Short mmCIF file of C-alpha atoms and ligand atoms in Angstrom, two decimals:
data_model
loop_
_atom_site.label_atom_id
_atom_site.label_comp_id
_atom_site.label_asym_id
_atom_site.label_seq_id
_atom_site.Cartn_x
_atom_site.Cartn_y
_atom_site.Cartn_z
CA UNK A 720 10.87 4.27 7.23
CA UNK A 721 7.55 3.85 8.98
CA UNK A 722 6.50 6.69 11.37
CA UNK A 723 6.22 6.04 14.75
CA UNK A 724 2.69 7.20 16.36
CA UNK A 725 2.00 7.09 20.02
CA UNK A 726 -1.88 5.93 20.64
CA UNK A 727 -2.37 7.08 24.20
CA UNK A 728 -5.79 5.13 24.97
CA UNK A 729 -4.86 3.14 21.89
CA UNK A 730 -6.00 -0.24 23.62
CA UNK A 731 -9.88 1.23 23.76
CA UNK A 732 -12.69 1.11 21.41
CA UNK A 733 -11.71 3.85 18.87
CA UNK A 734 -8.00 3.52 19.77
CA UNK A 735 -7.77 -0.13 19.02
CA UNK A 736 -9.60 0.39 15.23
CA UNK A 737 -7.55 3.32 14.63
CA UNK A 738 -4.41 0.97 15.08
CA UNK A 739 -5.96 -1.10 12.65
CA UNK A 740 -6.26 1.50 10.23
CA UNK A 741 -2.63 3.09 10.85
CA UNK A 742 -1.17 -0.02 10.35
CA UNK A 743 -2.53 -0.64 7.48
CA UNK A 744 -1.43 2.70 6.11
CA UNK A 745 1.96 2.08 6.75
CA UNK A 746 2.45 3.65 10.16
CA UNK A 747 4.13 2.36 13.06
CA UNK A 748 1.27 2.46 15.79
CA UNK A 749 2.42 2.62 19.90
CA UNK A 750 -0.49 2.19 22.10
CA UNK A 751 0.02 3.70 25.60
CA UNK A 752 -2.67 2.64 27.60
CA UNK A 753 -3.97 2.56 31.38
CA UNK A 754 -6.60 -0.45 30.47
CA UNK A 755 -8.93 1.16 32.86
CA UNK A 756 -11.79 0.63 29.92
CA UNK A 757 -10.08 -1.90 27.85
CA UNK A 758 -9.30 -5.95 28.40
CA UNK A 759 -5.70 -6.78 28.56
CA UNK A 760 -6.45 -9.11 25.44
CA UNK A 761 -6.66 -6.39 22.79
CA UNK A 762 -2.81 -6.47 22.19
CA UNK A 763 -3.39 -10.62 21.11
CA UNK A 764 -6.57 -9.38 19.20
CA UNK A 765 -4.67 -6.55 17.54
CA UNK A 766 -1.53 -9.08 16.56
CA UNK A 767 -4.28 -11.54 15.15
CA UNK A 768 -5.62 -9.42 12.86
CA UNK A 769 -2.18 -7.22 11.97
CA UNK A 770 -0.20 -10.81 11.64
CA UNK A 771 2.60 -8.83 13.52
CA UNK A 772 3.68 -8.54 17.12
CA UNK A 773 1.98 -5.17 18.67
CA UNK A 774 3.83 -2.45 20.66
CA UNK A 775 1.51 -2.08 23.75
CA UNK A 776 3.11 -0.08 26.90
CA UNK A 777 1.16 0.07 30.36
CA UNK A 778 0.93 4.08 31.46
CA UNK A 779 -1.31 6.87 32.36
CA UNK A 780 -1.67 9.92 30.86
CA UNK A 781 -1.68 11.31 34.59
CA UNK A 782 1.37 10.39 35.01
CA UNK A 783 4.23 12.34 33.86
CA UNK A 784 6.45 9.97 34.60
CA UNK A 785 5.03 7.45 32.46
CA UNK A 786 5.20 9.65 29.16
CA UNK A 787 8.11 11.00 29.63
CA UNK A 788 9.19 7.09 29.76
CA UNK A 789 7.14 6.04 26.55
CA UNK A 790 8.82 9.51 24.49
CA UNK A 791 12.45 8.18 26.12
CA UNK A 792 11.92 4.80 24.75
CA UNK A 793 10.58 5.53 21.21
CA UNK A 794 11.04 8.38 18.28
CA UNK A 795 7.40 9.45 17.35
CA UNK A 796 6.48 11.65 14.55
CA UNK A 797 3.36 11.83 15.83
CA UNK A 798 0.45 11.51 18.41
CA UNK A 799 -3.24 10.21 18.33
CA UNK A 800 -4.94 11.52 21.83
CA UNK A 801 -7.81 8.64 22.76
CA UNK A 802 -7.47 8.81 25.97
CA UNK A 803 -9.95 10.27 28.39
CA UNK A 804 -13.50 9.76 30.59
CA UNK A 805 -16.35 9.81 27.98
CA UNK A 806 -19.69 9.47 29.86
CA UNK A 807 -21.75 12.11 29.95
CA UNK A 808 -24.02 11.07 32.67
CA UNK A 809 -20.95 10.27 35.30
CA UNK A 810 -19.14 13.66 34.57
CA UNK A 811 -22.31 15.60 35.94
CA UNK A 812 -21.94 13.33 39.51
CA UNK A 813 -17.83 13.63 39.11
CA UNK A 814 -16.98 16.95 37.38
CA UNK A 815 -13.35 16.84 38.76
CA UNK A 816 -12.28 13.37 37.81
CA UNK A 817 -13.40 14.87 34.18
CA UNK A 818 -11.67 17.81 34.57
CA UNK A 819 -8.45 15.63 36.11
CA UNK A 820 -8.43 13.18 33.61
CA UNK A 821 -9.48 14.78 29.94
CA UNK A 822 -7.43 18.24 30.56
CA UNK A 823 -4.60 17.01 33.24
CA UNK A 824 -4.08 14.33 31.24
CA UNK A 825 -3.81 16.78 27.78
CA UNK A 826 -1.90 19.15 29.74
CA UNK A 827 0.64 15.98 30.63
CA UNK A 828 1.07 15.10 27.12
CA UNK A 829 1.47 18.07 25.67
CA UNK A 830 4.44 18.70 28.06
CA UNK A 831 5.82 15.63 27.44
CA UNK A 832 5.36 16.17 23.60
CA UNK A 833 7.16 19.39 24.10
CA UNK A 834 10.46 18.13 25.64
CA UNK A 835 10.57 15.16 22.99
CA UNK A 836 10.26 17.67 20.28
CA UNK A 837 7.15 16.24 18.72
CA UNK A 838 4.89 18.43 17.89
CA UNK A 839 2.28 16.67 15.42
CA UNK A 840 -1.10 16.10 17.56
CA UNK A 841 -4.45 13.95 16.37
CA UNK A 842 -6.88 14.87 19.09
CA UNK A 843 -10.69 13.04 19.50
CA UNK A 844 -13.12 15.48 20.22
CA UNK A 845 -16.88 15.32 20.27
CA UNK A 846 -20.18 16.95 18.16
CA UNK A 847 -20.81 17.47 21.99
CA UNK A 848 -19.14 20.90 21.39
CA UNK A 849 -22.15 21.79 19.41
CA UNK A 850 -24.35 21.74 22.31
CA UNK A 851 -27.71 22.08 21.09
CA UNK A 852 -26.70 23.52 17.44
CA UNK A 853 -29.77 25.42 15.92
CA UNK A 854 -28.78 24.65 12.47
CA UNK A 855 -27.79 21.32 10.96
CA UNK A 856 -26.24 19.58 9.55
CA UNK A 857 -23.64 21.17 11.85
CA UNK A 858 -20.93 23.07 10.11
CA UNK A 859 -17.62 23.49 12.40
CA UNK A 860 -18.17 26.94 11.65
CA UNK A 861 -21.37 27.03 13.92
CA UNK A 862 -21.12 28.07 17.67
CA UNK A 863 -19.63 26.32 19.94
CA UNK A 864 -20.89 25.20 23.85
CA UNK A 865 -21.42 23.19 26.64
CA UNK A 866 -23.57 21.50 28.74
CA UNK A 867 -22.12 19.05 31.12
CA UNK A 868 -18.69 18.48 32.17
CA UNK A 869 -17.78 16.14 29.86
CA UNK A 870 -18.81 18.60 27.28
CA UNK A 871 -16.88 21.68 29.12
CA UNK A 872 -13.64 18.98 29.12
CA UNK A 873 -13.80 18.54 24.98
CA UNK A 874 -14.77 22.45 24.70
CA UNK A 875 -12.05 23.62 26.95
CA UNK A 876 -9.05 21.05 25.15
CA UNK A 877 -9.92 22.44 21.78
CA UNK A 878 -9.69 25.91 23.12
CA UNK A 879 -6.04 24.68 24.44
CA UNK A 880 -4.88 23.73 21.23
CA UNK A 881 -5.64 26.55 19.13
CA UNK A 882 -3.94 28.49 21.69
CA UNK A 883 -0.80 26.79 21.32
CA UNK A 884 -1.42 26.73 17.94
CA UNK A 885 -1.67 30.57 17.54
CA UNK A 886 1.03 31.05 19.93
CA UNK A 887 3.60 28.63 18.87
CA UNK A 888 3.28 27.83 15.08
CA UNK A 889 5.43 25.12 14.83
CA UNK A 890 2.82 22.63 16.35
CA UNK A 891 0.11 21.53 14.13
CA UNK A 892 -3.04 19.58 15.39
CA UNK A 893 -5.71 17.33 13.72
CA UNK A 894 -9.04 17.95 15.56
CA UNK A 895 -11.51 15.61 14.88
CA UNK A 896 -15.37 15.96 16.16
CA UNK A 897 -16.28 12.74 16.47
CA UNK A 898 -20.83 12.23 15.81
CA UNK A 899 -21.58 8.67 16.55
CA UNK A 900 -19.12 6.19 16.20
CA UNK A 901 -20.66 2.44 15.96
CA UNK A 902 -19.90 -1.07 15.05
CA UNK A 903 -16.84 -3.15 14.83
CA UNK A 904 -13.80 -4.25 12.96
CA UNK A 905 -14.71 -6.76 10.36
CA UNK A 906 -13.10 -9.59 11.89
CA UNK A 907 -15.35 -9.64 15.08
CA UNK A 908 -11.99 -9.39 16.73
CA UNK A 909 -12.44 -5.89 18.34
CA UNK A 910 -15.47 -3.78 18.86
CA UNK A 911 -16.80 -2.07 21.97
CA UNK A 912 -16.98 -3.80 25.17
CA UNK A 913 -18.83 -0.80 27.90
CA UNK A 914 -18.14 -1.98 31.45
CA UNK A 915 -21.66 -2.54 33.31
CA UNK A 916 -24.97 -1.24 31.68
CA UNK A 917 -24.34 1.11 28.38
CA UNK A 918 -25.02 4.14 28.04
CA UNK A 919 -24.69 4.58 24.51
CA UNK A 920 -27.54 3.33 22.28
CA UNK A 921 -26.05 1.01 19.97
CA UNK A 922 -23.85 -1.05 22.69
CA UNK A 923 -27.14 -0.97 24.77
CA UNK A 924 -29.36 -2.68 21.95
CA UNK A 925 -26.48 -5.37 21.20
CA UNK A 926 -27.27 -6.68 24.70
CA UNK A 927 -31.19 -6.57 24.38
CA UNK A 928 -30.32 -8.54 21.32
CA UNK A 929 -27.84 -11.22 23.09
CA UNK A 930 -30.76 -11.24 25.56
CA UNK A 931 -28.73 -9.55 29.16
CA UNK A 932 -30.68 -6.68 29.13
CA UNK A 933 -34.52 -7.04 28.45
CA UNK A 934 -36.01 -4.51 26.26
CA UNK A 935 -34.10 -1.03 25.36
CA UNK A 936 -36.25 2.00 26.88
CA UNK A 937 -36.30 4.77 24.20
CA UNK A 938 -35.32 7.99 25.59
CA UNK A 939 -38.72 9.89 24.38
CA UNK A 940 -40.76 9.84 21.71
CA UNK A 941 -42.00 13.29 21.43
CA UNK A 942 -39.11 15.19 19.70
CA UNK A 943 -40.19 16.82 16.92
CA UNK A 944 -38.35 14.44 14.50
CA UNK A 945 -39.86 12.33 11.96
CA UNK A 946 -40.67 9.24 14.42
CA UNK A 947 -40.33 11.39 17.57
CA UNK A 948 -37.40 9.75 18.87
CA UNK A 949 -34.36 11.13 18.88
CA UNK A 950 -31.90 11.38 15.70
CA UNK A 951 -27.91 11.01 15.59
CA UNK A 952 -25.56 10.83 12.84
CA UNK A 953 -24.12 7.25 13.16
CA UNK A 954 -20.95 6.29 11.56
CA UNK A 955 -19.03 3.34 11.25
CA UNK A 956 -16.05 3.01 13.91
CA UNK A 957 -13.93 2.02 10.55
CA UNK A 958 -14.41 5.12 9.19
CA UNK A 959 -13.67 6.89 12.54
CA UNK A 960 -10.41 4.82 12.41
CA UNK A 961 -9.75 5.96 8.58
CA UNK A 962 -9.83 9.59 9.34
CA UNK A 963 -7.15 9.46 11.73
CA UNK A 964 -5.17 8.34 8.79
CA UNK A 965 -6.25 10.71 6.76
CA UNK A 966 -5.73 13.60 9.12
CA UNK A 967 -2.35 12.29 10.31
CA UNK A 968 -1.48 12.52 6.35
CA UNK A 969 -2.46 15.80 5.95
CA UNK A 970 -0.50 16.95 8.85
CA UNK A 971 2.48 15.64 7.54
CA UNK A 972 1.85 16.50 4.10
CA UNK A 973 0.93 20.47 4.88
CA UNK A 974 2.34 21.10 8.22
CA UNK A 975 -1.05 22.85 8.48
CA UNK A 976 -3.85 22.28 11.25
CA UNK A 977 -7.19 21.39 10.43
CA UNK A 978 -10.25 21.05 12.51
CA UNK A 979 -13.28 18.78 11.40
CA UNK A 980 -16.47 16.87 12.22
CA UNK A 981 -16.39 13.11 11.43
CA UNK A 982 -19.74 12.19 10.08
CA UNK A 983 -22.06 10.44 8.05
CA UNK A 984 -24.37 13.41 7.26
CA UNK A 985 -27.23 10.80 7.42
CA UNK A 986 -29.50 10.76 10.37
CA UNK A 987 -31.11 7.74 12.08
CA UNK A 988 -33.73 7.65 14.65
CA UNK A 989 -33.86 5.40 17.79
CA UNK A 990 -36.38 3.53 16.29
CA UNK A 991 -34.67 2.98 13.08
CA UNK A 992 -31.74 1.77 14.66
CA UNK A 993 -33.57 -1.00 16.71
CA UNK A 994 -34.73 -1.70 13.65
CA UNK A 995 -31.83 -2.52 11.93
CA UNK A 996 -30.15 -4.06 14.53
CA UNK A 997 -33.15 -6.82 14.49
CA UNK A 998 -32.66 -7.10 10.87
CA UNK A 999 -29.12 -7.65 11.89
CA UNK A 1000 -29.44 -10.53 14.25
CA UNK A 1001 -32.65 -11.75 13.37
CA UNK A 1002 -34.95 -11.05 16.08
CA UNK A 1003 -37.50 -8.83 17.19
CA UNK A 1004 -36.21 -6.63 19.63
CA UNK A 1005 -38.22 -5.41 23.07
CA UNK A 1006 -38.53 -2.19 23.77
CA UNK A 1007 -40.64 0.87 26.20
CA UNK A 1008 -40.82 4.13 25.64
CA UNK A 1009 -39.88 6.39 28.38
CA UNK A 1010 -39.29 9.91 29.20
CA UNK A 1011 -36.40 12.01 27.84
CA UNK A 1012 -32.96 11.62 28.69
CA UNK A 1013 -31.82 14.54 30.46
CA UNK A 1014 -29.59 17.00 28.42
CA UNK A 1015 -30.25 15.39 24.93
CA UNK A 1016 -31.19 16.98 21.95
CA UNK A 1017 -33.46 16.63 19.27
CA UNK A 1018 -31.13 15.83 16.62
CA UNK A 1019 -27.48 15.72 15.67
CA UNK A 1020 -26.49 16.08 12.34
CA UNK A 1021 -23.15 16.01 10.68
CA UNK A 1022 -21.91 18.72 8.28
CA UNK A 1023 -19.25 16.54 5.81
CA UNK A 1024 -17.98 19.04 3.15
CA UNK A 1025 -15.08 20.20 5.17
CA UNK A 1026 -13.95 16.72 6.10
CA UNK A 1027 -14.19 15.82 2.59
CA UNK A 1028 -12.57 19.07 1.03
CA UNK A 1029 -9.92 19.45 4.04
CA UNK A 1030 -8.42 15.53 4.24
CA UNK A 1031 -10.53 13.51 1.18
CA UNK A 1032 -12.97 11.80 3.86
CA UNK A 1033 -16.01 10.44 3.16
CA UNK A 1034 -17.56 7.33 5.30
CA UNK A 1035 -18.02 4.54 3.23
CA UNK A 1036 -20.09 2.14 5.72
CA UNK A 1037 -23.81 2.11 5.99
CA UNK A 1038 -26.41 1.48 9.06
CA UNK A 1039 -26.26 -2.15 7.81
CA UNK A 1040 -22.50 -2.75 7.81
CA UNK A 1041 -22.94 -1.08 11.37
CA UNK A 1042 -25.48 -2.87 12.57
CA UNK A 1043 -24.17 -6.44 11.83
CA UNK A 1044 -20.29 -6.03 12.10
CA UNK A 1045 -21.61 -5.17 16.03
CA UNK A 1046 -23.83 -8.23 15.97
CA UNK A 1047 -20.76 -10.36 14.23
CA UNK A 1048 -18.87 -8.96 17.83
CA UNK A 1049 -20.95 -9.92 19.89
CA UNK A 1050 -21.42 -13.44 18.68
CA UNK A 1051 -18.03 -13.42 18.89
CA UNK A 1052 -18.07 -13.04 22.30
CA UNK A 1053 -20.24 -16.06 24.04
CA UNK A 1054 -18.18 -18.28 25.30
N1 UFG B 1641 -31.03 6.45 23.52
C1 UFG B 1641 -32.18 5.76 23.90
N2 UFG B 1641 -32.03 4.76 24.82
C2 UFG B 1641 -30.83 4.39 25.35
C3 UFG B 1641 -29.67 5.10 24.94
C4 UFG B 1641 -29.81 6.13 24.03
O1 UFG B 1641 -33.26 6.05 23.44
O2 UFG B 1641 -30.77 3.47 26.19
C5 UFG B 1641 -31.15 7.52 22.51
C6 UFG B 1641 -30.72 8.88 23.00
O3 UFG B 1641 -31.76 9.55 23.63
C7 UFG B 1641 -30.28 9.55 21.70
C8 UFG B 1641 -29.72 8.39 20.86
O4 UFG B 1641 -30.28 7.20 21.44
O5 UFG B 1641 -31.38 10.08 21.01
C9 UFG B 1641 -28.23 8.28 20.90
O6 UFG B 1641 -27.78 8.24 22.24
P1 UFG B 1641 -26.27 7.86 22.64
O7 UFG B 1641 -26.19 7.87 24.13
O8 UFG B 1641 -25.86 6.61 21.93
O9 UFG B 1641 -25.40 9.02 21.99
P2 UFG B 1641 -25.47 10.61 22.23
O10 UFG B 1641 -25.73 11.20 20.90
O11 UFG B 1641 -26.37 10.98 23.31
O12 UFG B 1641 -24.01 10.88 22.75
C10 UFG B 1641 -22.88 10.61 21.95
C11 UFG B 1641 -21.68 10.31 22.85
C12 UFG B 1641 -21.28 11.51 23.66
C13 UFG B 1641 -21.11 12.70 22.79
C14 UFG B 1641 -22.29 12.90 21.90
C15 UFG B 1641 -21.98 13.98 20.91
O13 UFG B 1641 -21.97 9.25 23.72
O14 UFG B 1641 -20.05 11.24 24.29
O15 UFG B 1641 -22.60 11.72 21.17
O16 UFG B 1641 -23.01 14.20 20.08
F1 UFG B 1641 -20.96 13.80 23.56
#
């Protein structure tokens, strides 16, 4: 019989793919969801491109209430942890909603995995845990830190679960470090939809392109990279969604944890991206250069052997399969 998975945050940008991609595999996806980032439409979207009627409950992770309701109502064998505040910029102004929301909201699950006696844990983390890593491509063996509150948030959760883990060995947990996940699902059916202005590049230069925003302002030029702008390690929201799979598997298989980055190992500038993306749609994209982004780094690179030795994963999507499955989205979207 299929296994049952509980997606909290399943009805957002990673979440939604990931159900994709669990589906697929064979797995019996839940999402639990708040839709405070996510349209209510995703459950249709999902069902359109599944061919099969989605499982989609309204609830917040704040609530214990809630998840003790969505663990009463189903059987899971396991638990993909999406949900949570992600922008950097807004933790610094609201460092207790962040706190609230990404560990309360852990905390609430976890207790609520507890009484149901499910014990098999997926969790997103960042390559924000790296902080400014001296040494890349980043190996999950390198120190860890923070330097915002969204960072602390990610830092502190991991710390949580190896706790528990070294405490009570009968729960095993998937961390995955997410780099920079991009793009959309194939069918230009899901993708990522930021409320108000982005701050993430990619989502940012999609509306330059679709012409609401006019001209992307490069966060510096004078890093000491190979164009001066800075330099991430992009990957494919697909292959985000296919290591959830993979690490889901492996927890299953071994009973062991594992704790990896999920990665490209290939870095692209700002510059490079832009220029892809207007390869992508077609059009010469505006931009200014201005000064740096607080708190950013030079360059982000992921380390892939552990990924690759611990659960088999290796991205197979490239900056052009990124760049126009997001342009294919947001076509998709004027209306
Ligand atoms: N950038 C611009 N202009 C913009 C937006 C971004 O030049 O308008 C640049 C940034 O300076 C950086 C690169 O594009 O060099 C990527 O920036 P993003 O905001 O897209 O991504 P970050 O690498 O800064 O942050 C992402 C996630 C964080 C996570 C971090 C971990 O958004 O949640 O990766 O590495 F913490």
């Amino acid at each position: 019989m299929a296994k049952k998975i509980l997606l909290t945050g399943g009805a957002g940008y990673i979440g939604s793919h990931t159900y994709v991609a669990l589906k697929g595999a064979g797995f019996e996806p839940v999402i639990f969801d708040n839709f405070s980032n996510a349209k209510e439409d995703v459950a249709e979207r999902l069902e359109q491109i599944c061919g099969e009627p989605v499982q989609c409950v309204h609830g917040d992770v704040l609530s214990p209430e809630d998840l003790r309701g969505v663990f009463e109502a189903h059987d899971f064998e396991g638990v993909v942890h999406f949900s949570a505040l992600k922008a950097v910029g807004e933790s610094t102004e609201k460092p207790r909603a962040y706190f609230h929301t990404n560990l309360g909201g852990l905390l609430n699950l976890l207790s609520a995995m507890r009484e149901s006696g499910c014990k098999v844990l997926v969790f997103s983390s960042s390559a924000t845990v790296y902080g400014d890593a001296q040494v890349q491509p980043i190996s999950e063996t390198a120190p860890c830190s923070f330097t915002n509150p969204y960072g602390y948030t990610k830092f502190a959760s991991e710390q949580m679960l190896e706790q528990i883990r070294t405490n009570e060995p009968d729960w095993v947990f998937g961390v995955l470090r997410y780099f920079n996940p991009v793009g959309a699902h194939t069918s230009a059916l899901i993708g990522e939809d930021p409320q108000g202005l982005p701050n993430n590049l990619m989502p940012y230069i999609a509306k330059v392109a679709t012409g609401e925003l006019p001209h992307l302002t490069v966060f510096g030029d004078d890093y000491p990279t190979k164009d001066g702008s800075g330099v991430r390690d992009y990957i494919h929201v697909m292959d985000v969604a296919r290591g959830h799979v993979l690490s889901l598997n492996k927890l299953f298989e071994t009973g062991e944890s594992h704790l990896v980055n999920l990665g490209t190992g290939q870095g692209y500038s700002v510059f490079d991206i832009l220029n892809a993306y207007s390869d992508a749609c077609g059009k010469d994209l505006a931009h200014v250069v201005g000064p740096r982004r607080e708190g950013d780094v030079a360059q982000l690179l992921a380390g892939t052997e552990l990924a690759q030795k611990a659960l088999g994963f290796k991205a197979r999507y490239d900056l052009k399969d990124m760049c126009e499955s997001s342009w294919a989205w947001m076509e998709s979207q004027k209306t």
